[in-house]
Tab-separated table of C-alpha atoms in Angstrom:
chain	number	residue	atom	x	y	z
P	1	UNK	CA	-85.313	-30.830	-4.882
P	2	UNK	CA	-83.460	-32.919	-7.896
P	3	UNK	CA	-80.089	-31.461	-8.018
P	4	UNK	CA	-78.627	-32.293	-12.282
P	5	UNK	CA	-75.057	-33.120	-12.663
P	6	UNK	CA	-76.030	-33.323	-17.008
P	7	UNK	CA	-76.795	-29.516	-17.451
P	8	UNK	CA	-77.892	-29.348	-21.504
P	9	UNK	CA	-79.951	-33.180	-20.821
P	10	UNK	CA	-81.355	-30.753	-17.427
P	11	UNK	CA	-82.469	-27.793	-19.350
P	12	UNK	CA	-82.034	-28.072	-22.984
P	13	UNK	CA	-84.728	-28.929	-25.176
P	14	UNK	CA	-88.704	-29.298	-25.062
P	15	UNK	CA	-90.130	-31.223	-22.759
P	16	UNK	CA	-95.025	-32.682	-22.338
P	17	UNK	CA	-96.372	-29.309	-20.186
P	18	UNK	CA	-97.801	-30.955	-16.507
P	19	UNK	CA	-101.257	-30.424	-16.705
P	20	UNK	CA	-101.821	-27.365	-14.921
P	21	UNK	CA	-98.751	-25.559	-17.419
P	22	UNK	CA	-100.848	-26.971	-20.738
P	23	UNK	CA	-102.072	-24.234	-22.858
P	24	UNK	CA	-105.630	-24.511	-24.577
P	25	UNK	CA	-104.467	-25.059	-28.624
P	26	UNK	CA	-107.256	-24.396	-29.812
P	27	UNK	CA	-107.690	-20.982	-28.280
P	28	UNK	CA	-104.334	-20.040	-28.397
P	29	UNK	CA	-105.262	-21.180	-33.065
P	30	UNK	CA	-107.507	-18.369	-32.911
P	31	UNK	CA	-105.969	-15.912	-31.444
P	32	UNK	CA	-102.796	-16.720	-33.592
P	33	UNK	CA	-104.980	-16.580	-36.963
P	34	UNK	CA	-105.585	-13.153	-35.958
P	35	UNK	CA	-102.100	-11.766	-34.051
P	36	UNK	CA	-99.777	-13.903	-36.139
P	37	UNK	CA	-101.596	-14.642	-39.599
P	38	UNK	CA	-98.207	-15.827	-41.171
P	39	UNK	CA	-98.358	-18.565	-38.178
P	40	UNK	CA	-100.407	-20.928	-40.626
P	41	UNK	CA	-102.254	-23.821	-38.792
P	42	UNK	CA	-100.939	-24.375	-35.146
P	43	UNK	CA	-99.516	-28.146	-34.624
P	44	UNK	CA	-97.692	-28.410	-31.017
P	45	UNK	CA	-97.257	-26.726	-28.412
P	46	UNK	CA	-94.132	-27.976	-25.609
P	47	UNK	CA	-92.691	-26.406	-22.404
P	48	UNK	CA	-89.020	-25.488	-22.685
P	49	UNK	CA	-87.030	-27.620	-19.677
P	50	UNK	CA	-85.214	-24.553	-19.209
P	51	UNK	CA	-86.116	-21.229	-17.129
P	52	UNK	CA	-87.811	-21.486	-13.659
P	53	UNK	CA	-89.694	-18.206	-13.713
P	54	UNK	CA	-91.705	-18.004	-16.981
P	55	UNK	CA	-92.748	-20.804	-18.994
P	56	UNK	CA	-92.038	-20.860	-22.324
P	57	UNK	CA	-93.344	-22.811	-24.937
P	58	UNK	CA	-92.334	-24.723	-28.271
P	59	UNK	CA	-95.501	-23.453	-30.959
P	60	UNK	CA	-95.123	-25.341	-33.704
P	61	UNK	CA	-96.908	-24.166	-36.750
P	62	UNK	CA	-97.385	-25.114	-40.061
P	63	UNK	CA	-95.472	-21.854	-41.418
P	64	UNK	CA	-92.562	-22.201	-38.739
P	65	UNK	CA	-91.462	-22.405	-35.660
P	66	UNK	CA	-92.431	-19.366	-32.559
P	67	UNK	CA	-91.969	-19.073	-29.232
P	68	UNK	CA	-94.620	-18.467	-26.671
P	69	UNK	CA	-94.032	-17.026	-23.061
P	70	UNK	CA	-96.453	-16.749	-20.095
P	71	UNK	CA	-96.710	-15.142	-16.904
P	72	UNK	CA	-97.510	-18.745	-14.908
P	73	UNK	CA	-100.839	-19.581	-13.765
P	74	UNK	CA	-101.738	-18.779	-9.714
P	75	UNK	CA	-101.285	-16.734	-7.222
P	76	UNK	CA	-97.708	-14.530	-7.862
P	77	UNK	CA	-95.625	-12.007	-6.216
P	78	UNK	CA	-97.091	-8.713	-6.558
P	79	UNK	CA	-94.989	-7.318	-9.396
P	80	UNK	CA	-92.666	-10.563	-10.217
P	81	UNK	CA	-93.757	-12.348	-14.174
P	82	UNK	CA	-93.664	-9.314	-15.469
P	83	UNK	CA	-94.658	-10.383	-19.283
P	84	UNK	CA	-96.034	-7.395	-19.782
P	85	UNK	CA	-92.320	-5.152	-19.789
P	86	UNK	CA	-90.818	-7.448	-21.450
P	87	UNK	CA	-92.576	-8.084	-24.501
P	88	UNK	CA	-92.027	-3.981	-24.490
P	89	UNK	CA	-88.745	-4.215	-23.856
P	90	UNK	CA	-87.998	-6.404	-27.077
P	91	UNK	CA	-90.263	-4.399	-29.377
P	92	UNK	CA	-88.049	-1.374	-28.138
P	93	UNK	CA	-84.994	-3.476	-28.511
P	94	UNK	CA	-85.452	-5.039	-32.321
P	95	UNK	CA	-85.063	-1.858	-33.887
P	96	UNK	CA	-82.133	-1.237	-32.188
P	97	UNK	CA	-80.571	-4.459	-34.287
P	98	UNK	CA	-79.976	-5.554	-30.391
P	99	UNK	CA	-79.742	-9.079	-30.532
P	100	UNK	CA	-83.207	-10.408	-29.241
P	101	UNK	CA	-86.233	-12.078	-30.881
P	102	UNK	CA	-88.458	-10.426	-33.424
P	103	UNK	CA	-91.685	-9.908	-31.100
P	104	UNK	CA	-94.850	-10.600	-33.306
P	105	UNK	CA	-97.794	-10.631	-29.974
P	106	UNK	CA	-98.118	-9.468	-26.369
P	107	UNK	CA	-101.632	-10.662	-25.068
P	108	UNK	CA	-103.337	-9.746	-21.587
P	109	UNK	CA	-106.458	-11.911	-21.740
P	110	UNK	CA	-105.842	-14.137	-19.432
P	111	UNK	CA	-109.079	-16.417	-20.374
P	112	UNK	CA	-107.045	-17.197	-23.532
P	113	UNK	CA	-104.832	-19.654	-21.972
P	114	UNK	CA	-105.196	-18.768	-18.868
P	115	UNK	CA	-102.278	-15.509	-18.101
P	116	UNK	CA	-100.992	-13.216	-20.224
P	117	UNK	CA	-98.522	-13.910	-22.383
P	118	UNK	CA	-96.666	-13.473	-25.825
P	119	UNK	CA	-95.581	-14.617	-28.897
P	120	UNK	CA	-91.592	-13.542	-30.433
P	121	UNK	CA	-89.554	-15.669	-32.839
P	122	UNK	CA	-87.906	-18.817	-32.379
P	123	UNK	CA	-84.254	-18.263	-32.680
P	124	UNK	CA	-82.243	-21.553	-33.419
P	125	UNK	CA	-78.575	-21.673	-31.353
P	126	UNK	CA	-77.325	-22.642	-28.456
P	127	UNK	CA	-77.600	-21.390	-24.820
P	128	UNK	CA	-74.051	-22.296	-22.334
P	129	UNK	CA	-75.602	-23.828	-19.269
P	130	UNK	CA	-71.398	-24.881	-18.219
P	131	UNK	CA	-69.788	-21.291	-17.444
P	132	UNK	CA	-66.312	-23.043	-17.689
P	133	UNK	CA	-67.453	-24.578	-21.769
P	134	UNK	CA	-65.924	-27.696	-21.505
P	135	UNK	CA	-66.137	-28.653	-24.573
P	136	UNK	CA	-65.080	-25.322	-26.260
P	137	UNK	CA	-61.419	-24.521	-27.465
P	138	UNK	CA	-59.929	-21.532	-25.541
P	139	UNK	CA	-60.333	-19.388	-28.556
P	140	UNK	CA	-63.769	-19.923	-28.728
P	141	UNK	CA	-64.471	-19.452	-24.845
P	142	UNK	CA	-62.641	-16.019	-24.495
P	143	UNK	CA	-64.772	-14.998	-27.679
P	144	UNK	CA	-67.747	-15.964	-26.169
P	145	UNK	CA	-67.728	-14.109	-23.033
P	146	UNK	CA	-66.637	-11.026	-24.143
P	147	UNK	CA	-69.349	-11.359	-26.865
P	148	UNK	CA	-71.375	-11.031	-23.918
P	149	UNK	CA	-69.396	-8.319	-22.048
P	150	UNK	CA	-69.935	-6.416	-25.521
P	151	UNK	CA	-73.094	-6.529	-25.420
P	152	UNK	CA	-73.627	-5.007	-22.123
P	153	UNK	CA	-72.078	-2.440	-22.792
P	154	UNK	CA	-74.449	-1.915	-26.016
P	155	UNK	CA	-77.432	-2.440	-23.883
P	156	UNK	CA	-76.065	0.144	-21.363
P	157	UNK	CA	-75.022	2.941	-24.417
P	158	UNK	CA	-78.607	2.914	-25.163
P	159	UNK	CA	-80.502	6.566	-24.047
P	160	UNK	CA	-84.007	5.381	-22.802
P	161	UNK	CA	-86.098	7.692	-24.589
P	162	UNK	CA	-84.769	7.542	-27.696
P	163	UNK	CA	-86.407	3.967	-28.291
P	164	UNK	CA	-89.887	4.755	-26.740
P	165	UNK	CA	-88.718	3.969	-22.839
P	166	UNK	CA	-88.245	7.260	-20.920
P	167	UNK	CA	-91.307	5.893	-18.932
P	168	UNK	CA	-89.633	2.844	-18.421
P	169	UNK	CA	-89.019	3.044	-15.229
P	170	UNK	CA	-88.153	5.808	-11.894
P	171	UNK	CA	-84.942	8.409	-13.512
P	172	UNK	CA	-83.412	8.510	-10.383
P	173	UNK	CA	-82.644	6.262	-6.626
P	174	UNK	CA	-82.784	2.266	-8.654
P	175	UNK	CA	-79.924	1.040	-5.963
P	176	UNK	CA	-82.292	2.224	-2.702
P	177	UNK	CA	-85.505	1.244	-4.372
P	178	UNK	CA	-84.406	-2.817	-5.810
P	179	UNK	CA	-82.574	-3.489	-2.408
P	180	UNK	CA	-86.516	-3.455	-0.608
P	181	UNK	CA	-88.237	-4.609	-2.928
P	182	UNK	CA	-85.613	-7.551	-3.052
P	183	UNK	CA	-85.493	-7.215	0.803
P	184	UNK	CA	-89.710	-7.913	0.222
P	185	UNK	CA	-89.363	-10.562	-2.257
P	186	UNK	CA	-87.006	-12.457	-0.010
P	187	UNK	CA	-89.081	-11.606	3.287
P	188	UNK	CA	-92.371	-13.095	1.384
P	189	UNK	CA	-90.061	-15.994	0.377
P	190	UNK	CA	-88.223	-16.785	3.404
P	191	UNK	CA	-88.917	-20.048	4.838
P	192	UNK	CA	-85.672	-21.116	7.550
P	193	UNK	CA	-83.367	-18.064	8.647
P	194	UNK	CA	-79.979	-16.824	6.910
P	195	UNK	CA	-78.987	-14.608	9.583
P	196	UNK	CA	-76.529	-12.914	6.626
P	197	UNK	CA	-79.160	-12.381	5.035
P	198	UNK	CA	-81.012	-9.778	7.747
P	199	UNK	CA	-77.514	-8.721	7.996
P	200	UNK	CA	-76.757	-7.632	4.902
P	201	UNK	CA	-80.532	-6.154	4.533
P	202	UNK	CA	-79.040	-3.816	7.053
P	203	UNK	CA	-76.438	-2.921	6.374
P	204	UNK	CA	-76.582	-2.679	2.614
P	205	UNK	CA	-79.063	0.414	3.430
P	206	UNK	CA	-76.349	2.031	5.054
P	207	UNK	CA	-74.199	2.240	2.428
P	208	UNK	CA	-76.649	2.339	-1.024
P	209	UNK	CA	-73.846	4.219	-4.024
P	210	UNK	CA	-74.925	7.648	-5.381
P	211	UNK	CA	-77.324	7.164	-8.008
P	212	UNK	CA	-75.545	6.441	-11.657
P	213	UNK	CA	-76.482	7.363	-14.657
P	214	UNK	CA	-80.147	5.561	-15.756
P	215	UNK	CA	-79.907	2.816	-18.112
P	216	UNK	CA	-82.311	0.159	-19.499
P	217	UNK	CA	-80.918	-2.425	-17.448
P	218	UNK	CA	-81.529	-6.917	-18.045
P	219	UNK	CA	-82.163	-7.443	-14.725
P	220	UNK	CA	-80.930	-11.247	-15.141
P	221	UNK	CA	-77.501	-10.790	-18.128
P	222	UNK	CA	-75.720	-13.891	-18.425
P	223	UNK	CA	-74.629	-16.126	-20.624
P	224	UNK	CA	-77.459	-18.917	-19.673
P	225	UNK	CA	-79.591	-15.879	-20.846
P	226	UNK	CA	-78.519	-15.900	-24.452
P	227	UNK	CA	-78.645	-17.483	-27.407
P	228	UNK	CA	-75.401	-17.933	-29.397
P	229	UNK	CA	-74.838	-19.092	-33.091
P	230	UNK	CA	-74.363	-23.018	-33.167
P	231	UNK	CA	-71.143	-22.695	-35.217
P	232	UNK	CA	-69.804	-19.077	-33.329
P	233	UNK	CA	-69.354	-17.339	-30.241
P	234	UNK	CA	-71.747	-14.676	-31.458
P	235	UNK	CA	-75.383	-13.407	-29.431
P	236	UNK	CA	-78.379	-13.870	-31.512
P	237	UNK	CA	-80.710	-13.325	-29.088
P	238	UNK	CA	-80.727	-11.947	-25.639
P	239	UNK	CA	-83.265	-13.975	-23.372
P	240	UNK	CA	-85.831	-13.259	-19.839
P	241	UNK	CA	-86.647	-9.476	-19.485
P	242	UNK	CA	-89.351	-9.801	-17.389
P	243	UNK	CA	-86.953	-7.657	-14.932
P	244	UNK	CA	-86.082	-5.234	-17.487
P	245	UNK	CA	-85.857	-1.898	-15.923
P	246	UNK	CA	-84.571	1.646	-16.244
P	247	UNK	CA	-81.957	1.421	-13.195
P	248	UNK	CA	-78.429	1.193	-11.898
P	249	UNK	CA	-75.531	0.220	-15.157
P	250	UNK	CA	-73.526	-1.042	-12.177
P	251	UNK	CA	-76.097	-3.978	-10.591
P	252	UNK	CA	-76.282	-5.255	-13.891
P	253	UNK	CA	-72.608	-5.980	-14.601
P	254	UNK	CA	-72.356	-6.757	-11.141
P	255	UNK	CA	-74.819	-9.966	-11.591
P	256	UNK	CA	-73.831	-10.550	-14.627
P	257	UNK	CA	-70.320	-11.434	-13.192
P	258	UNK	CA	-72.167	-14.200	-11.262
P	259	UNK	CA	-70.546	-17.604	-12.121
P	260	UNK	CA	-66.584	-16.204	-11.061
P	261	UNK	CA	-68.152	-15.250	-7.197
P	262	UNK	CA	-70.737	-17.770	-6.838
P	263	UNK	CA	-69.550	-20.943	-5.641
P	264	UNK	CA	-69.688	-24.187	-7.626
P	265	UNK	CA	-72.380	-26.142	-5.906
P	266	UNK	CA	-73.373	-30.142	-7.566
P	267	UNK	CA	-74.750	-29.470	-10.956
P	268	UNK	CA	-74.178	-25.811	-10.702
P	269	UNK	CA	-70.368	-25.381	-12.073
P	270	UNK	CA	-69.145	-21.960	-11.775
P	271	UNK	CA	-66.040	-20.348	-12.059
P	272	UNK	CA	-65.390	-19.276	-8.399
P	273	UNK	CA	-62.127	-20.844	-7.229
P	274	UNK	CA	-61.001	-22.228	-10.707
P	275	UNK	CA	-57.796	-21.756	-11.985
P	276	UNK	CA	-58.614	-20.027	-15.855
P	277	UNK	CA	-55.115	-19.842	-16.630
P	278	UNK	CA	-55.036	-20.870	-20.321
P	279	UNK	CA	-58.449	-21.897	-20.804
P	280	UNK	CA	-59.483	-18.219	-22.467
P	281	UNK	CA	-61.722	-18.018	-20.093
P	282	UNK	CA	-60.962	-13.902	-18.806
P	283	UNK	CA	-60.525	-12.873	-14.591
P	284	UNK	CA	-63.214	-11.717	-13.009
P	285	UNK	CA	-61.417	-7.913	-13.597
P	286	UNK	CA	-60.356	-8.946	-17.275
P	287	UNK	CA	-64.183	-8.937	-17.856
P	288	UNK	CA	-65.373	-5.753	-15.873
P	289	UNK	CA	-62.359	-3.985	-17.563
P	290	UNK	CA	-63.689	-4.678	-21.010
P	291	UNK	CA	-66.759	-3.650	-20.230
P	292	UNK	CA	-66.016	-0.304	-18.664
P	293	UNK	CA	-63.623	-0.019	-21.572
P	294	UNK	CA	-65.963	-0.047	-24.133
P	295	UNK	CA	-68.535	2.380	-21.697
P	296	UNK	CA	-65.718	4.732	-21.755
P	297	UNK	CA	-64.725	4.435	-18.420
P	298	UNK	CA	-61.702	3.524	-15.850
P	299	UNK	CA	-64.085	2.764	-12.523
P	300	UNK	CA	-67.203	1.572	-10.811
P	301	UNK	CA	-67.120	3.797	-7.424
P	302	UNK	CA	-68.399	2.046	-4.953
P	303	UNK	CA	-67.642	-1.541	-6.620
P	304	UNK	CA	-67.897	-3.671	-3.342
P	305	UNK	CA	-71.635	-2.080	-2.629
P	306	UNK	CA	-72.511	-3.619	-5.955
P	307	UNK	CA	-70.536	-6.857	-6.205
P	308	UNK	CA	-72.130	-7.474	-2.468
P	309	UNK	CA	-75.348	-6.332	-3.221
P	310	UNK	CA	-75.808	-8.624	-5.994
P	311	UNK	CA	-74.904	-11.680	-3.994
P	312	UNK	CA	-77.825	-10.650	-1.624
P	313	UNK	CA	-80.035	-10.330	-4.734
P	314	UNK	CA	-79.222	-13.479	-6.131
P	315	UNK	CA	-79.821	-14.751	-2.974
P	316	UNK	CA	-83.129	-13.526	-3.162
P	317	UNK	CA	-83.782	-14.554	-6.242
P	318	UNK	CA	-83.573	-18.096	-5.559
P	319	UNK	CA	-84.753	-17.959	-2.107
P	320	UNK	CA	-87.886	-17.031	-4.460
P	321	UNK	CA	-87.460	-20.206	-6.584
P	322	UNK	CA	-87.828	-22.523	-3.591
P	323	UNK	CA	-90.791	-21.024	-2.174
P	324	UNK	CA	-92.268	-21.656	-5.670
P	325	UNK	CA	-91.560	-25.156	-6.583
P	326	UNK	CA	-92.132	-25.908	-2.574
P	327	UNK	CA	-96.011	-23.607	-3.333
P	328	UNK	CA	-95.934	-25.977	-6.892
P	329	UNK	CA	-95.851	-23.072	-9.250
P	330	UNK	CA	-92.167	-23.232	-10.692
P	331	UNK	CA	-91.902	-23.349	-14.169
P	332	UNK	CA	-89.502	-26.150	-13.921
P	333	UNK	CA	-90.091	-29.070	-11.960
P	334	UNK	CA	-85.612	-29.190	-11.497
P	335	UNK	CA	-82.958	-26.711	-9.810
P	336	UNK	CA	-80.014	-26.474	-9.666
P	337	UNK	CA	-80.246	-25.071	-6.786
P	338	UNK	CA	-81.040	-25.135	-3.105
P	339	UNK	CA	-81.501	-23.881	0.509
P	340	UNK	CA	-77.165	-23.699	0.932
P	341	UNK	CA	-77.107	-21.376	-2.322
P	342	UNK	CA	-79.272	-18.941	-0.228
P	343	UNK	CA	-76.629	-19.405	3.016
P	344	UNK	CA	-73.639	-19.090	0.886
P	345	UNK	CA	-74.007	-16.615	-1.609
P	346	UNK	CA	-75.015	-14.358	1.313
P	347	UNK	CA	-72.022	-15.244	3.576
P	348	UNK	CA	-70.151	-13.956	0.401
P	349	UNK	CA	-71.857	-10.957	0.219
P	350	UNK	CA	-71.173	-10.302	4.136
P	351	UNK	CA	-67.564	-11.017	3.270
P	352	UNK	CA	-67.432	-8.433	0.988
P	353	UNK	CA	-69.052	-5.077	2.340
P	354	UNK	CA	-67.419	-6.378	6.160
P	355	UNK	CA	-63.907	-6.724	4.085
P	356	UNK	CA	-64.564	-3.257	2.407
P	357	UNK	CA	-65.071	-1.667	6.102
P	358	UNK	CA	-68.717	-2.310	6.003
């Protein structure tokens, strides 16, 4: 595993794809000529450095730049890399004025480039890889985090049925079902025994909260998945909707707070343990309060469960990345996370639950 100390160098920009991930440009050009006719002649396709799950490419064409997202080739975990669901989510959100890339075409025919893919607009801007935002002024930091909280609340305010997503997931039981899913995903990807993860699978299952109102949730919402305007703390596009579904909005909120609860590691700075006074970056409770204010809510029932579950789920996600890396199927050849990340997140989640009487 390669630890990167320069996050912009590690994850920003494009690179020549490996042989396994190269695109068949001639086949892709024929598809685009039919489905994205304004693109014109396709000139090149380079892979973005960022992202560990679905390979993402910058397509340069005579008519402008486009983005292609695809499933990775090879044997995949069942239910993972849901490119089709991602496309459906952004296609529903774009007409609502929610900041997502404009979708152009989805292709489930794996004979074109070897796996399912979709094409959307290329949104130019900046992605905040370092949550400390060391090169920014306090006012810009504050506005960036506020904008992220506001759009998450806006997402959770939408009625799924009114935007054509009433059947995008089951209407209830999300928390229990998602816990079961990620427990299975973790077991499938486990390469070394982490006792706290197995403790959490049992302890969390015993304390699953009552259903919250079902909403469209992102699944991995954070400032690292938002393209902001280059000159202002304004979200232009929320990315990476592969885990979007109908579910519990508080699971989304707790995961969004990852920078505050995840301990830092080499190449992976976080807000955890940092003195944020005077930085403009809100404390975790302040970020929660801003979200709740926009939602018209006063508190989150069973908040300790949601925080612990977010950390367990993140540990399972990281383990999946580590397994793909070991198997040679990861979209990105670098990672800031190691097996230590899994153990730390699991230990932190256990402390939260035990501190709440779990």
